[in-house]
């Protein structure tokens, strides 16, 4: 089919009686819509506009420890077409605050709503009314290179599947550098992540976690990688753990029957394989025996290795004999 034939076919279709009526309707509908839009934009409204505030003239020796850009919310009143320029144009995108005029002692600076209004008003149209500025005060923090490194800890709910437990947690990096006024640096001993929520996992879990922001503190880096290693929980026991006598006076020895006991506990499989009897300490206290003499003495689990739980002794009392040692 030739181009001329195609054009003729389309023309016949568009200008048939039915389609001609449709085109006429659409034309008047579009004209009505334009008039309605013009009337709407000519009405007066109040609109909230978000305005980014930048800090200028920051000395090279100073470091802002709060965000370099704050955002304020202003409410303005004007005709709709003018408000559109504030919402989608660049009129209010370059508001700068002079650092040197507002920085105070102690690493802190403040700008009041009145001062912000004075910066914004010249940017507005003569017909625009500035109704409100929020917040009523902007605060920024800075220092002159004071910093220190603090460890990172995770915050939140991280729990593996049933019968599993977290055997180890590693951080990369395991500490971050914080920049803040001296008073804040002294009070910070660690930095935590934002809230984590992971459950019902079995294999090692790797997470990229954001550091929780702190007012007036700059944190580098602000993201850390965390690995949660898991292990399977199992009920196990270690036999042959010797029982020691403590607080024994010179010249005396405590004989226990039996001299060794079994320790029961819950631990991960990997942890259990590394354990031995010497990792535990079971004791009997001479002072308790002396003050409460009886046929049997109490024994206590005094030391258990990291990574185990619900540790208990197979026996809680033993027969004993106190002997004098020949000098």
Tab-separated table of C-alpha atoms in Angstrom:
chain	number	residue	atom	x	y	z
A	1	UNK	CA	0.000	0.000	0.000
A	2	UNK	CA	1.397	3.407	-0.977
A	3	UNK	CA	1.870	6.318	1.446
A	4	UNK	CA	-0.836	8.268	-0.362
A	5	UNK	CA	-3.291	5.399	0.181
A	6	UNK	CA	-2.420	5.189	3.882
A	7	UNK	CA	-2.963	8.944	4.353
A	8	UNK	CA	-6.275	8.747	2.514
A	9	UNK	CA	-7.443	5.792	4.665
A	10	UNK	CA	-6.484	7.545	7.945
A	11	UNK	CA	-8.158	10.763	6.790
A	12	UNK	CA	-11.382	8.970	5.914
A	13	UNK	CA	-11.362	7.281	9.321
A	14	UNK	CA	-10.708	10.467	11.298
A	15	UNK	CA	-13.196	12.622	9.446
A	16	UNK	CA	-16.009	10.148	9.251
A	17	UNK	CA	-19.177	11.461	10.844
A	18	UNK	CA	-18.782	9.540	14.133
A	19	UNK	CA	-15.086	10.357	14.591
A	20	UNK	CA	-15.639	13.975	13.590
A	21	UNK	CA	-18.091	14.334	16.466
A	22	UNK	CA	-15.605	12.675	18.848
A	23	UNK	CA	-12.803	15.028	17.789
A	24	UNK	CA	-15.106	18.023	18.288
A	25	UNK	CA	-15.963	16.788	21.808
A	26	UNK	CA	-12.296	16.240	22.688
A	27	UNK	CA	-11.383	19.724	21.424
A	28	UNK	CA	-13.968	21.468	23.590
A	29	UNK	CA	-13.088	19.187	26.533
A	30	UNK	CA	-9.428	20.224	26.258
A	31	UNK	CA	-10.378	23.922	26.030
A	32	UNK	CA	-12.557	23.572	29.144
A	33	UNK	CA	-9.737	21.826	30.961
A	34	UNK	CA	-7.315	24.617	30.119
A	35	UNK	CA	-9.751	27.259	31.364
A	36	UNK	CA	-10.336	25.283	34.573
A	37	UNK	CA	-6.563	24.956	35.141
A	38	UNK	CA	-6.011	28.669	34.590
A	39	UNK	CA	-8.805	29.548	37.010
A	40	UNK	CA	-7.449	27.107	39.605
A	41	UNK	CA	-3.879	28.443	39.360
A	42	UNK	CA	-5.226	31.965	39.767
A	43	UNK	CA	-6.682	31.149	43.199
A	44	UNK	CA	-4.736	31.880	46.413
A	45	UNK	CA	-3.507	28.916	48.511
A	46	UNK	CA	-1.237	28.113	51.425
A	47	UNK	CA	1.476	25.555	50.692
A	48	UNK	CA	4.292	24.009	52.725
A	49	UNK	CA	7.628	23.963	50.891
A	50	UNK	CA	10.816	22.158	51.953
A	51	UNK	CA	13.875	24.378	51.657
A	52	UNK	CA	17.470	23.069	51.869
A	53	UNK	CA	19.811	25.269	53.933
A	54	UNK	CA	23.562	25.158	53.227
A	55	UNK	CA	26.419	26.412	55.431
A	56	UNK	CA	28.912	28.720	53.768
A	57	UNK	CA	32.304	30.168	54.742
A	58	UNK	CA	33.243	27.231	56.962
A	59	UNK	CA	36.951	27.665	57.891
A	60	UNK	CA	39.334	24.995	56.601
A	61	UNK	CA	40.332	24.211	60.183
A	62	UNK	CA	36.722	23.582	61.233
A	63	UNK	CA	34.668	20.475	60.560
A	64	UNK	CA	30.892	20.341	60.620
A	65	UNK	CA	29.890	17.347	62.711
A	66	UNK	CA	26.204	17.795	61.877
A	67	UNK	CA	24.867	17.486	58.297
A	68	UNK	CA	26.193	20.150	55.940
A	69	UNK	CA	22.649	20.651	54.655
A	70	UNK	CA	19.609	21.093	56.877
A	71	UNK	CA	16.060	21.197	55.614
A	72	UNK	CA	13.449	23.596	56.904
A	73	UNK	CA	9.738	23.734	56.135
A	74	UNK	CA	8.168	27.053	55.236
A	75	UNK	CA	4.498	27.779	54.660
A	76	UNK	CA	3.806	30.407	51.995
A	77	UNK	CA	0.604	31.955	50.674
A	78	UNK	CA	0.152	33.053	47.053
A	79	UNK	CA	-1.556	32.181	43.783
A	80	UNK	CA	-1.216	28.616	42.617
A	81	UNK	CA	0.967	29.415	39.621
A	82	UNK	CA	3.498	31.170	41.873
A	83	UNK	CA	3.512	28.312	44.362
A	84	UNK	CA	4.398	25.911	41.548
A	85	UNK	CA	7.647	27.821	40.975
A	86	UNK	CA	8.592	27.287	44.630
A	87	UNK	CA	7.722	23.595	44.569
A	88	UNK	CA	9.424	22.655	41.306
A	89	UNK	CA	11.786	25.500	40.505
A	90	UNK	CA	15.226	26.447	41.840
A	91	UNK	CA	14.182	29.690	43.519
A	92	UNK	CA	14.570	28.277	47.036
A	93	UNK	CA	17.395	25.809	46.407
A	94	UNK	CA	20.361	28.058	47.232
A	95	UNK	CA	19.798	29.433	50.719
A	96	UNK	CA	23.156	29.752	52.516
A	97	UNK	CA	23.941	30.527	56.147
A	98	UNK	CA	27.225	32.231	56.988
A	99	UNK	CA	29.045	29.931	59.408
A	100	UNK	CA	31.180	32.705	60.881
A	101	UNK	CA	28.158	34.793	61.881
A	102	UNK	CA	26.431	32.033	63.816
A	103	UNK	CA	29.191	29.799	65.250
A	104	UNK	CA	29.481	30.121	69.016
A	105	UNK	CA	31.825	28.832	71.680
A	106	UNK	CA	31.676	25.161	72.555
A	107	UNK	CA	31.357	23.814	69.018
A	108	UNK	CA	27.744	24.829	68.515
A	109	UNK	CA	25.893	27.333	66.357
A	110	UNK	CA	22.261	28.438	66.180
A	111	UNK	CA	20.054	30.203	63.656
A	112	UNK	CA	16.620	31.498	64.696
A	113	UNK	CA	13.484	31.389	62.552
A	114	UNK	CA	13.609	35.190	62.290
A	115	UNK	CA	17.118	35.056	60.828
A	116	UNK	CA	16.050	32.326	58.413
A	117	UNK	CA	13.053	34.445	57.345
A	118	UNK	CA	15.390	37.321	56.497
A	119	UNK	CA	17.346	35.007	54.185
A	120	UNK	CA	14.281	33.557	52.474
A	121	UNK	CA	12.073	36.631	52.039
A	122	UNK	CA	14.257	38.272	49.306
A	123	UNK	CA	13.903	35.059	47.263
A	124	UNK	CA	10.112	35.213	47.314
A	125	UNK	CA	7.823	37.052	44.937
A	126	UNK	CA	6.493	40.412	46.124
A	127	UNK	CA	2.987	38.929	46.231
A	128	UNK	CA	4.020	35.962	48.409
A	129	UNK	CA	3.342	35.970	52.127
A	130	UNK	CA	5.661	33.947	54.382
A	131	UNK	CA	3.267	32.374	56.912
A	132	UNK	CA	5.586	30.242	59.077
A	133	UNK	CA	9.043	28.706	59.370
A	134	UNK	CA	9.686	25.297	60.996
A	135	UNK	CA	11.633	24.397	63.014
A	136	UNK	CA	11.849	27.614	64.973
A	137	UNK	CA	15.607	27.172	65.441
A	138	UNK	CA	18.374	25.393	63.535
A	139	UNK	CA	21.353	24.053	65.461
A	140	UNK	CA	24.644	22.915	63.949
A	141	UNK	CA	27.777	21.428	65.550
A	142	UNK	CA	31.434	21.694	64.619
A	143	UNK	CA	34.904	21.064	65.962
A	144	UNK	CA	38.507	21.644	65.027
A	145	UNK	CA	39.619	18.099	64.295
A	146	UNK	CA	38.936	16.525	67.701
A	147	UNK	CA	38.219	12.843	67.231
A	148	UNK	CA	38.544	9.363	68.705
A	149	UNK	CA	37.851	5.768	67.737
A	150	UNK	CA	35.124	3.796	69.470
A	151	UNK	CA	33.897	0.221	69.024
A	152	UNK	CA	30.732	-0.698	67.123
A	153	UNK	CA	28.001	-2.896	68.580
A	154	UNK	CA	24.853	-4.053	66.868
A	155	UNK	CA	21.414	-3.169	68.205
A	156	UNK	CA	18.207	-5.046	67.597
A	157	UNK	CA	16.728	-8.514	67.482
A	158	UNK	CA	18.940	-11.105	65.794
A	159	UNK	CA	17.951	-14.685	66.592
A	160	UNK	CA	18.687	-17.811	64.553
A	161	UNK	CA	16.411	-20.788	64.038
A	162	UNK	CA	15.487	-23.131	66.906
A	163	UNK	CA	18.405	-25.330	68.049
A	164	UNK	CA	20.877	-22.769	66.675
A	165	UNK	CA	22.649	-19.944	68.440
A	166	UNK	CA	25.013	-17.114	67.524
A	167	UNK	CA	28.487	-18.400	68.269
A	168	UNK	CA	30.402	-15.276	67.197
A	169	UNK	CA	29.840	-11.778	65.803
A	170	UNK	CA	32.441	-9.963	63.695
A	171	UNK	CA	32.458	-6.366	62.488
A	172	UNK	CA	34.248	-4.861	59.499
A	173	UNK	CA	35.437	-2.405	60.623
A	174	UNK	CA	35.089	-3.148	64.328
A	175	UNK	CA	35.441	0.525	65.283
A	176	UNK	CA	34.686	3.932	63.774
A	177	UNK	CA	36.099	7.439	64.060
A	178	UNK	CA	33.829	10.036	65.614
A	179	UNK	CA	34.228	13.800	65.332
A	180	UNK	CA	32.381	15.917	67.894
A	181	UNK	CA	32.800	18.737	70.404
A	182	UNK	CA	35.028	17.773	73.326
A	183	UNK	CA	32.113	17.373	75.749
A	184	UNK	CA	30.405	14.869	73.465
A	185	UNK	CA	33.591	12.933	72.724
A	186	UNK	CA	34.121	12.257	76.430
A	187	UNK	CA	30.602	10.866	76.865
A	188	UNK	CA	30.646	8.427	73.932
A	189	UNK	CA	32.196	5.015	74.635
A	190	UNK	CA	30.687	3.070	71.733
A	191	UNK	CA	28.519	3.533	68.646
A	192	UNK	CA	25.569	1.283	67.817
A	193	UNK	CA	23.985	0.334	64.536
A	194	UNK	CA	20.458	1.149	63.527
A	195	UNK	CA	17.867	-1.388	64.680
A	196	UNK	CA	18.416	-4.824	63.120
A	197	UNK	CA	15.681	-7.441	62.862
A	198	UNK	CA	16.666	-10.896	61.570
A	199	UNK	CA	15.218	-14.220	62.706
A	200	UNK	CA	15.042	-17.895	61.755
A	201	UNK	CA	18.360	-18.186	59.924
A	202	UNK	CA	20.747	-21.130	60.141
A	203	UNK	CA	23.833	-20.292	58.114
A	204	UNK	CA	26.193	-17.382	58.709
A	205	UNK	CA	24.277	-14.130	58.264
A	206	UNK	CA	26.065	-11.179	56.611
A	207	UNK	CA	24.496	-7.765	57.083
A	208	UNK	CA	25.403	-4.277	55.861
A	209	UNK	CA	24.269	-2.079	58.736
A	210	UNK	CA	23.962	1.687	58.934
A	211	UNK	CA	25.432	3.372	61.995
A	212	UNK	CA	22.847	5.104	64.141
A	213	UNK	CA	23.143	8.860	63.783
A	214	UNK	CA	23.879	10.967	66.847
A	215	UNK	CA	23.149	14.718	67.034
A	216	UNK	CA	26.297	16.777	66.599
A	217	UNK	CA	28.490	13.752	65.868
A	218	UNK	CA	30.095	12.905	62.541
A	219	UNK	CA	30.834	9.196	62.174
A	220	UNK	CA	33.310	7.733	59.676
A	221	UNK	CA	32.471	5.293	58.194
A	222	UNK	CA	28.713	5.314	58.665
A	223	UNK	CA	28.180	1.756	57.387
A	224	UNK	CA	29.697	-1.496	58.718
A	225	UNK	CA	29.529	-5.119	57.621
A	226	UNK	CA	28.472	-7.548	60.342
A	227	UNK	CA	28.689	-11.344	60.256
A	228	UNK	CA	26.672	-13.479	62.647
A	229	UNK	CA	28.169	-16.982	62.848
A	230	UNK	CA	25.869	-19.780	63.934
A	231	UNK	CA	26.308	-23.182	65.516
A	232	UNK	CA	23.969	-26.068	66.376
A	233	UNK	CA	23.062	-26.372	70.057
A	234	UNK	CA	23.585	-29.765	71.664
A	235	UNK	CA	23.427	-31.193	75.187
A	236	UNK	CA	26.852	-32.536	76.119
A	237	UNK	CA	28.991	-33.382	79.116
A	238	UNK	CA	32.667	-33.400	80.094
A	239	UNK	CA	33.826	-36.158	82.416
A	240	UNK	CA	36.806	-36.193	84.725
A	241	UNK	CA	36.751	-32.595	85.917
A	242	UNK	CA	38.859	-32.500	89.129
A	243	UNK	CA	37.410	-30.979	92.305
A	244	UNK	CA	39.757	-28.565	94.104
A	245	UNK	CA	39.764	-27.569	97.733
A	246	UNK	CA	39.976	-23.796	98.261
A	247	UNK	CA	40.821	-21.703	101.334
A	248	UNK	CA	42.720	-24.660	102.757
A	249	UNK	CA	44.871	-23.780	105.806
A	250	UNK	CA	48.541	-24.645	105.730
A	251	UNK	CA	49.239	-28.231	106.767
A	252	UNK	CA	45.838	-29.631	105.753
A	253	UNK	CA	44.580	-31.360	102.613
A	254	UNK	CA	41.033	-32.097	101.430
A	255	UNK	CA	40.332	-35.593	100.111
A	256	UNK	CA	37.132	-35.919	98.040
A	257	UNK	CA	35.331	-39.079	96.981
A	258	UNK	CA	35.136	-39.191	94.020
A	259	UNK	CA	37.894	-36.735	93.207
A	260	UNK	CA	36.504	-35.984	89.748
A	261	UNK	CA	32.978	-35.203	88.518
A	262	UNK	CA	31.038	-34.723	85.310
A	263	UNK	CA	29.818	-31.318	84.074
A	264	UNK	CA	26.659	-31.198	81.923
A	265	UNK	CA	25.927	-28.229	79.668
A	266	UNK	CA	24.472	-26.949	76.405
A	267	UNK	CA	26.876	-25.739	73.719
A	268	UNK	CA	27.385	-25.527	69.998
A	269	UNK	CA	28.901	-28.478	68.215
A	270	UNK	CA	31.934	-26.467	67.137
A	271	UNK	CA	32.459	-25.161	70.674
A	272	UNK	CA	32.116	-28.611	72.244
A	273	UNK	CA	34.841	-30.089	70.056
A	274	UNK	CA	37.327	-27.583	71.477
A	275	UNK	CA	36.528	-28.219	75.167
A	276	UNK	CA	38.387	-30.303	77.734
A	277	UNK	CA	38.161	-30.894	81.497
A	278	UNK	CA	40.761	-28.201	82.220
A	279	UNK	CA	38.391	-25.537	80.850
A	280	UNK	CA	36.159	-26.000	83.920
A	281	UNK	CA	36.821	-25.429	87.610
A	282	UNK	CA	34.902	-27.219	90.355
A	283	UNK	CA	35.645	-26.357	93.992
A	284	UNK	CA	34.835	-27.252	97.589
A	285	UNK	CA	35.295	-24.453	100.149
A	286	UNK	CA	37.115	-25.391	103.390
A	287	UNK	CA	35.609	-22.377	105.186
A	288	UNK	CA	32.098	-23.646	104.479
A	289	UNK	CA	33.038	-27.191	105.598
A	290	UNK	CA	34.581	-25.866	108.825
A	291	UNK	CA	31.547	-23.744	109.676
A	292	UNK	CA	28.996	-26.446	108.753
A	293	UNK	CA	30.584	-29.842	109.365
A	294	UNK	CA	28.666	-32.885	108.022
A	295	UNK	CA	29.290	-36.183	106.270
A	296	UNK	CA	29.204	-34.547	102.841
A	297	UNK	CA	30.408	-31.188	101.506
A	298	UNK	CA	28.923	-28.965	98.820
A	299	UNK	CA	30.797	-28.516	95.552
A	300	UNK	CA	30.437	-25.588	93.157
A	301	UNK	CA	31.048	-24.945	89.485
A	302	UNK	CA	33.284	-21.901	89.725
A	303	UNK	CA	34.464	-21.434	86.146
A	304	UNK	CA	32.981	-22.342	82.767
A	305	UNK	CA	34.338	-21.462	79.311
A	306	UNK	CA	32.674	-18.918	77.043
A	307	UNK	CA	30.062	-20.182	74.622
A	308	UNK	CA	28.234	-22.659	76.859
A	309	UNK	CA	25.020	-22.373	78.850
A	310	UNK	CA	22.969	-24.287	81.426
A	311	UNK	CA	26.120	-25.759	82.969
A	312	UNK	CA	25.473	-28.054	85.943
A	313	UNK	CA	27.269	-30.691	88.002
A	314	UNK	CA	26.355	-34.355	87.965
A	315	UNK	CA	26.801	-34.321	91.776
A	316	UNK	CA	26.265	-31.434	94.150
A	317	UNK	CA	27.773	-33.052	97.251
A	318	UNK	CA	30.712	-35.399	97.838
A	319	UNK	CA	32.091	-37.451	100.682
A	320	UNK	CA	35.244	-35.881	102.070
A	321	UNK	CA	38.104	-36.280	104.484
A	322	UNK	CA	40.394	-33.588	105.856
A	323	UNK	CA	43.898	-34.812	106.602
A	324	UNK	CA	46.873	-33.237	108.219
A	325	UNK	CA	49.997	-33.147	106.130
A	326	UNK	CA	53.136	-34.355	107.829
A	327	UNK	CA	55.552	-31.477	108.218
